[in-house]
Amino acid sequence: MCGIVGAVGSRNIVPVLVEGLKRLEYRGYDSCGVAVLQDGQLRRSRSTQRVAELGQQTDHDGIASTVGIAHTRWATHGVPAVHNAHPHFSHGPGADAPTTKPGRVALVHNGIIENHEELRRELQAKGYVFLSQTDTEVIAHLVDHLYDGDLFAAVKAATARLTGAYAIAVFHRDEPQRVIGARQGSPLIMGVGGVDASERFLASDAMALAGVTDQIVYLEEGDVVDLQPGRHWIEHLGADGVHQRVDADQRPVRTVTAHSGAVELGPYRHYMQKEIFEQPRAIADTLEGVEAITPTLFGAEAEAVFNQIDRVLILACGTSYYSGSAAKYWLESIAQIPTQVEIASEYRYRDSVPDPRTLVVTISQSGETADTIAALKHARSLGMTQTLTICNVSTSAMVRECKLAYVTRAGVEVGVASTKAFTTQLAGLFLLTLTLAKQRGHLTADAEAQHLSAMRHLPVALQAVLALEPQIVAWAEAFARKDNALFLGRGLHYPIALEGALKLKEISYIHAEAYPAGELKHGPLALVTAEMPVVVVAPNDALLEKLKSNMQEVKARGGELYVCADVDTHIQAEPGIHVIRLPEHYGALSAILHVVPLQLLAYHTACAKGTDVDKPRNLAKSVTVE
C-alpha cells in the first residue's frame, strides 16, 4: 500500500522524509522516492530498492532542502521500474529533454484516477510528455497546465477534474516553501510543529510522523490543505461543488501519542469501524496500477502457469474461505473453469483426487495461517505444484511458498473481525477470474474494458454504501435484543450471507446462521418466528424473483425481514419488512458492495450490546497454530 510523506520547514527535511518512509514500510512497496526544491530546481531520487538504499542515494546525490515530498509505491501491473516510481514531475509543452530538465510541478499520489486515459489524451494534445504508465503523472501535468501563479488554486481546479480516489502532495518550482495536499477516497493527515512550531507535514499515516510531531490534524474527504512555514489553512469541497474555508475548530489539532498508525484510531470508536470505512481506499490501493488484464498481475511466471491448468482449487479458512466461495461463482461463470473450494483445515485430513493440472489458490489476510499453509504443502505433496496466493502481507510465508501471488493492499488490519481484507481479497479474486477468462478466450475486449471501468468505480460506489450507516444503526438496536438470526442469499450472494452471519457471531455473540434462500423449506423455516430476524441479501439479479418468493415464506410465518436491496428491486418496506436500498446495482461485483451493510450491522449490534468489538472472546487475528 502506498505511503506519502511531505514537509515544509526551516531545516533540511530529507532525513525526516526518509525516516517517514521507513515507518511506512510495513505497508509493503516495490519502489520509493524523494523530491525536493533545491537551488530553484526540482530534484529527486527514486529507487526500486529498500528505503534504506534510497536514503543512501539521497546522501550520494546531495539531495537537501527545506521543502519536499516522498512516497512508497507498490505496483500491481507490469515490472516495477524507476520511471514509474513517485514523485512524478510535470513535463510541459516544449520541455526540452524532459528526463533531465523537468517542469515545474512535483507530485505524489495514492489512489486510482478513473478518468486518467481521457485526461492523458487531452494533455498529450497540449504537448505534455508522459514518461510513465501511471495515472499519477496525469495529475502532475494537469496541475502544471492549470497553474497561473497560485498552486493552491491550481490544485483545487485540477482535483475538480479528477474522477476516482486520491491523496496527493504537490509543490511547485516557482513557489518555494509551499506544499499543497488534497484527499478524496484515500487517507491524508497533517502534522503541526517539529523541531520548531513553524514546521508542517503531510502523511498518509500518522505512523510516518512518529518521533517528529504528535500534533495531528485528520483531513476529511474533499479537503485541500495549504502548508507554509508557520501557517496552514484548509478548504473543503462542499456538495455544491464550491470550496469553503474550514475553521480551525472544524479540523482540530489532536495530540497523538501512539507511535504506529496501526494503533491510531483517529475519529473512530473502534478499529473495526475505522477499517470498514477504509475499504474504498483499500480497494483503490489494491487496484492501483491495473491498466489491463494480464497474467503479469500475478507474477512473471503466471502466463506459463495458467497455460498448464484446467481447474482451480481454493484453500482457505474463515472469512477467506467465504471470499473463495464467492470467487467460485465468478470463476465458473466468467472464466468457465471448474473450481473447488475447500476449508483448509479439512482438506489435508481427507482423501482427495489430485490433478496436476490444478491451480491451487490459497487465500489469507496474514499469509501465516497455519492450516492454510499446511493444506498448501499437502496439495503440493500430491503433485499439484502450480500455486498462487491472494494475501495482504508481501513478506509472509504464503507469498514465499507460492509460485505466484497477488498481494492485496488493505493495510494493517487490527480488528479481529476481518473487513477490508475480505473485500480486497474479492477484488484480487475478480482480477484472477478476468485473467483466466481472457487466457482461455472467454473475455472480449469490450467486456474487459467494462469490468475494469466497474472496478475503478468501486471506491466511489463503496463510499455511497457507507453513507447508509445511520439506517443500519437503527436495525442494530433491534438486533441487539435478539439471541439468534438467519441470513439468506442466493447464488453469488450466498457466501456474502455466510460472511454476514460470521461477523455477527464473532463480535456480538449472537448465534447466526446463513443458508441459500432456496433451502428455507428444507429445514431452516422451522426456526422462523417473530423473535428470529431474517437478513436477506437482495441484489437485482436473475434470482431476484425466486428470492422474493422465499421472503414471502418468511413473512407468512410471522418472521421479521431485514432486506439489503438494490435500488431497482422494487422491494417495498412494510410492516415486517425493513429495507435498506443500495445506491446502484453493480452486476458481477455486487458482492463487494452488499457485504458492507452486513459488516456495519454486526459492528453496531456489538456496540449496542457493549461487547469488545476489536478483541472478541476466544479469537485471534492471525491463526498461526492448528
PDB file of N, CA and C in Angstrom, residues 201-243:
ATOM      1  N   PHE A 201       3.702  19.170   8.125  1.00  0.00           N
ATOM      2  CA  PHE A 201       3.936  17.875   7.488  1.00  0.00           C
ATOM      3  C   PHE A 201       2.649  17.318   6.899  1.00  0.00           C
ATOM      4  N   LEU A 202       2.793  16.485   5.892  1.00  0.00           N
ATOM      5  CA  LEU A 202       1.693  15.677   5.361  1.00  0.00           C
ATOM      6  C   LEU A 202       2.116  14.219   5.424  1.00  0.00           C
ATOM      7  N   ALA A 203       1.147  13.329   5.615  1.00  0.00           N
ATOM      8  CA  ALA A 203       1.430  11.894   5.583  1.00  0.00           C
ATOM      9  C   ALA A 203       0.142  11.137   5.345  1.00  0.00           C
ATOM     10  N   SER A 204       0.276   9.949   4.784  1.00  0.00           N
ATOM     11  CA  SER A 204      -0.887   9.085   4.599  1.00  0.00           C
ATOM     12  C   SER A 204      -1.199   8.307   5.857  1.00  0.00           C
ATOM     13  N   ASP A 205      -0.307   8.351   6.828  1.00  0.00           N
ATOM     14  CA  ASP A 205      -0.439   7.557   8.038  1.00  0.00           C
ATOM     15  C   ASP A 205       0.306   8.289   9.146  1.00  0.00           C
ATOM     16  N   ALA A 206      -0.312   8.407  10.317  1.00  0.00           N
ATOM     17  CA  ALA A 206       0.329   9.096  11.428  1.00  0.00           C
ATOM     18  C   ALA A 206       1.631   8.438  11.838  1.00  0.00           C
ATOM     19  N   MET A 207       1.754   7.155  11.568  1.00  0.00           N
ATOM     20  CA  MET A 207       2.988   6.447  11.918  1.00  0.00           C
ATOM     21  C   MET A 207       4.200   7.091  11.271  1.00  0.00           C
ATOM     22  N   ALA A 208       4.016   7.658  10.078  1.00  0.00           N
ATOM     23  CA  ALA A 208       5.139   8.249   9.348  1.00  0.00           C
ATOM     24  C   ALA A 208       5.754   9.421  10.109  1.00  0.00           C
ATOM     25  N   LEU A 209       4.970  10.050  10.971  1.00  0.00           N
ATOM     26  CA  LEU A 209       5.446  11.242  11.679  1.00  0.00           C
ATOM     27  C   LEU A 209       5.819  10.949  13.125  1.00  0.00           C
ATOM     28  N   ALA A 210       5.801   9.674  13.511  1.00  0.00           N
ATOM     29  CA  ALA A 210       6.170   9.314  14.876  1.00  0.00           C
ATOM     30  C   ALA A 210       7.591   9.787  15.168  1.00  0.00           C
ATOM     31  N   GLY A 211       7.763  10.447  16.306  1.00  0.00           N
ATOM     32  CA  GLY A 211       9.066  10.972  16.676  1.00  0.00           C
ATOM     33  C   GLY A 211       9.364  12.335  16.091  1.00  0.00           C
ATOM     34  N   VAL A 212       8.514  12.807  15.186  1.00  0.00           N
ATOM     35  CA  VAL A 212       8.695  14.128  14.577  1.00  0.00           C
ATOM     36  C   VAL A 212       7.725  15.120  15.206  1.00  0.00           C
ATOM     37  N   THR A 213       6.450  14.747  15.222  1.00  0.00           N
ATOM     38  CA  THR A 213       5.429  15.557  15.882  1.00  0.00           C
ATOM     39  C   THR A 213       4.293  14.649  16.316  1.00  0.00           C
ATOM     40  N   ASP A 214       3.673  15.011  17.432  1.00  0.00           N
ATOM     41  CA  ASP A 214       2.480  14.290  17.881  1.00  0.00           C
ATOM     42  C   ASP A 214       1.224  15.145  17.725  1.00  0.00           C
ATOM     43  N   GLN A 215       1.352  16.255  17.014  1.00  0.00           N
ATOM     44  CA  GLN A 215       0.227  17.159  16.771  1.00  0.00           C
ATOM     45  C   GLN A 215      -0.326  16.894  15.367  1.00  0.00           C
ATOM     46  N   ILE A 216      -1.483  16.247  15.330  1.00  0.00           N
ATOM     47  CA  ILE A 216      -2.011  15.723  14.075  1.00  0.00           C
ATOM     48  C   ILE A 216      -3.380  16.323  13.768  1.00  0.00           C
ATOM     49  N   VAL A 217      -3.598  16.667  12.505  1.00  0.00           N
ATOM     50  CA  VAL A 217      -4.905  17.093  12.002  1.00  0.00           C
ATOM     51  C   VAL A 217      -5.377  16.044  11.005  1.00  0.00           C
ATOM     52  N   TYR A 218      -6.563  15.475  11.264  1.00  0.00           N
ATOM     53  CA  TYR A 218      -7.124  14.478  10.347  1.00  0.00           C
ATOM     54  C   TYR A 218      -7.924  15.200   9.268  1.00  0.00           C
ATOM     55  N   LEU A 219      -7.425  15.142   8.036  1.00  0.00           N
ATOM     56  CA  LEU A 219      -8.119  15.778   6.923  1.00  0.00           C
ATOM     57  C   LEU A 219      -9.314  14.929   6.520  1.00  0.00           C
ATOM     58  N   GLU A 220     -10.348  15.558   6.042  1.00  0.00           N
ATOM     59  CA  GLU A 220     -11.567  14.866   5.666  1.00  0.00           C
ATOM     60  C   GLU A 220     -11.700  14.819   4.145  1.00  0.00           C
ATOM     61  N   GLU A 221     -12.624  13.963   3.696  1.00  0.00           N
ATOM     62  CA  GLU A 221     -12.885  13.834   2.268  1.00  0.00           C
ATOM     63  C   GLU A 221     -13.197  15.203   1.668  1.00  0.00           C
ATOM     64  N   GLY A 222     -12.534  15.546   0.567  1.00  0.00           N
ATOM     65  CA  GLY A 222     -12.780  16.821  -0.091  1.00  0.00           C
ATOM     66  C   GLY A 222     -11.932  17.969   0.406  1.00  0.00           C
ATOM     67  N   ASP A 223     -11.034  17.724   1.376  1.00  0.00           N
ATOM     68  CA  ASP A 223     -10.173  18.780   1.896  1.00  0.00           C
ATOM     69  C   ASP A 223      -8.998  19.061   0.971  1.00  0.00           C
ATOM     70  N   VAL A 224      -8.634  20.331   0.878  1.00  0.00           N
ATOM     71  CA  VAL A 224      -7.390  20.766   0.251  1.00  0.00           C
ATOM     72  C   VAL A 224      -6.665  21.619   1.274  1.00  0.00           C
ATOM     73  N   VAL A 225      -5.394  21.314   1.545  1.00  0.00           N
ATOM     74  CA  VAL A 225      -4.661  21.988   2.612  1.00  0.00           C
ATOM     75  C   VAL A 225      -3.422  22.658   2.045  1.00  0.00           C
ATOM     76  N   ASP A 226      -3.164  23.860   2.510  1.00  0.00           N
ATOM     77  CA  ASP A 226      -2.022  24.674   2.093  1.00  0.00           C
ATOM     78  C   ASP A 226      -1.049  24.743   3.259  1.00  0.00           C
ATOM     79  N   LEU A 227       0.158  24.219   3.068  1.00  0.00           N
ATOM     80  CA  LEU A 227       1.183  24.201   4.117  1.00  0.00           C
ATOM     81  C   LEU A 227       2.291  25.182   3.767  1.00  0.00           C
ATOM     82  N   GLN A 228       2.577  26.103   4.694  1.00  0.00           N
ATOM     83  CA  GLN A 228       3.681  27.032   4.580  1.00  0.00           C
ATOM     84  C   GLN A 228       4.324  27.155   5.957  1.00  0.00           C
ATOM     85  N   PRO A 229       5.562  27.607   6.046  1.00  0.00           N
ATOM     86  CA  PRO A 229       6.216  27.705   7.349  1.00  0.00           C
ATOM     87  C   PRO A 229       5.400  28.554   8.326  1.00  0.00           C
ATOM     88  N   GLY A 230       5.044  27.961   9.448  1.00  0.00           N
ATOM     89  CA  GLY A 230       4.354  28.684  10.499  1.00  0.00           C
ATOM     90  C   GLY A 230       2.870  28.864  10.298  1.00  0.00           C
ATOM     91  N   ARG A 231       2.309  28.340   9.211  1.00  0.00           N
ATOM     92  CA  ARG A 231       0.870  28.517   8.998  1.00  0.00           C
ATOM     93  C   ARG A 231       0.338  27.462   8.024  1.00  0.00           C
ATOM     94  N   HIS A 232      -0.948  27.267   8.098  1.00  0.00           N
ATOM     95  CA  HIS A 232      -1.631  26.381   7.165  1.00  0.00           C
ATOM     96  C   HIS A 232      -3.097  26.771   7.136  1.00  0.00           C
ATOM     97  N   TRP A 233      -3.777  26.415   6.075  1.00  0.00           N
ATOM     98  CA  TRP A 233      -5.225  26.555   6.046  1.00  0.00           C
ATOM     99  C   TRP A 233      -5.818  25.479   5.172  1.00  0.00           C
ATOM    100  N   ILE A 234      -7.092  25.236   5.419  1.00  0.00           N
ATOM    101  CA  ILE A 234      -7.792  24.137   4.762  1.00  0.00           C
ATOM    102  C   ILE A 234      -9.062  24.674   4.124  1.00  0.00           C
ATOM    103  N   GLU A 235      -9.334  24.212   2.919  1.00  0.00           N
ATOM    104  CA  GLU A 235     -10.625  24.451   2.285  1.00  0.00           C
ATOM    105  C   GLU A 235     -11.268  23.107   1.989  1.00  0.00           C
ATOM    106  N   HIS A 236     -12.584  23.089   2.053  1.00  0.00           N
ATOM    107  CA  HIS A 236     -13.337  21.848   1.863  1.00  0.00           C
ATOM    108  C   HIS A 236     -14.286  21.991   0.680  1.00  0.00           C
ATOM    109  N   LEU A 237     -14.318  20.956  -0.165  1.00  0.00           N
ATOM    110  CA  LEU A 237     -15.214  20.951  -1.316  1.00  0.00           C
ATOM    111  C   LEU A 237     -16.590  20.481  -0.873  1.00  0.00           C
ATOM    112  N   GLY A 238     -17.558  21.389  -0.914  1.00  0.00           N
ATOM    113  CA  GLY A 238     -18.907  21.066  -0.479  1.00  0.00           C
ATOM    114  C   GLY A 238     -19.717  20.357  -1.537  1.00  0.00           C
ATOM    115  N   ALA A 239     -20.918  19.953  -1.146  1.00  0.00           N
ATOM    116  CA  ALA A 239     -21.807  19.245  -2.070  1.00  0.00           C
ATOM    117  C   ALA A 239     -22.197  20.115  -3.259  1.00  0.00           C
ATOM    118  N   ASP A 240     -22.094  21.433  -3.088  1.00  0.00           N
ATOM    119  CA  ASP A 240     -22.431  22.348  -4.175  1.00  0.00           C
ATOM    120  C   ASP A 240     -21.278  22.560  -5.147  1.00  0.00           C
ATOM    121  N   GLY A 241     -20.158  21.859  -4.898  1.00  0.00           N
ATOM    122  CA  GLY A 241     -19.018  21.985  -5.795  1.00  0.00           C
ATOM    123  C   GLY A 241     -18.160  23.203  -5.552  1.00  0.00           C
ATOM    124  N   VAL A 242     -18.368  23.881  -4.420  1.00  0.00           N
ATOM    125  CA  VAL A 242     -17.622  25.104  -4.095  1.00  0.00           C
ATOM    126  C   VAL A 242     -16.727  24.831  -2.881  1.00  0.00           C
ATOM    127  N   HIS A 243     -15.483  25.301  -2.952  1.00  0.00           N
ATOM    128  CA  HIS A 243     -14.568  25.182  -1.819  1.00  0.00           C
ATOM    129  C   HIS A 243     -14.834  26.282  -0.806  1.00  0.00           C
TER     130      HIS A 243
END
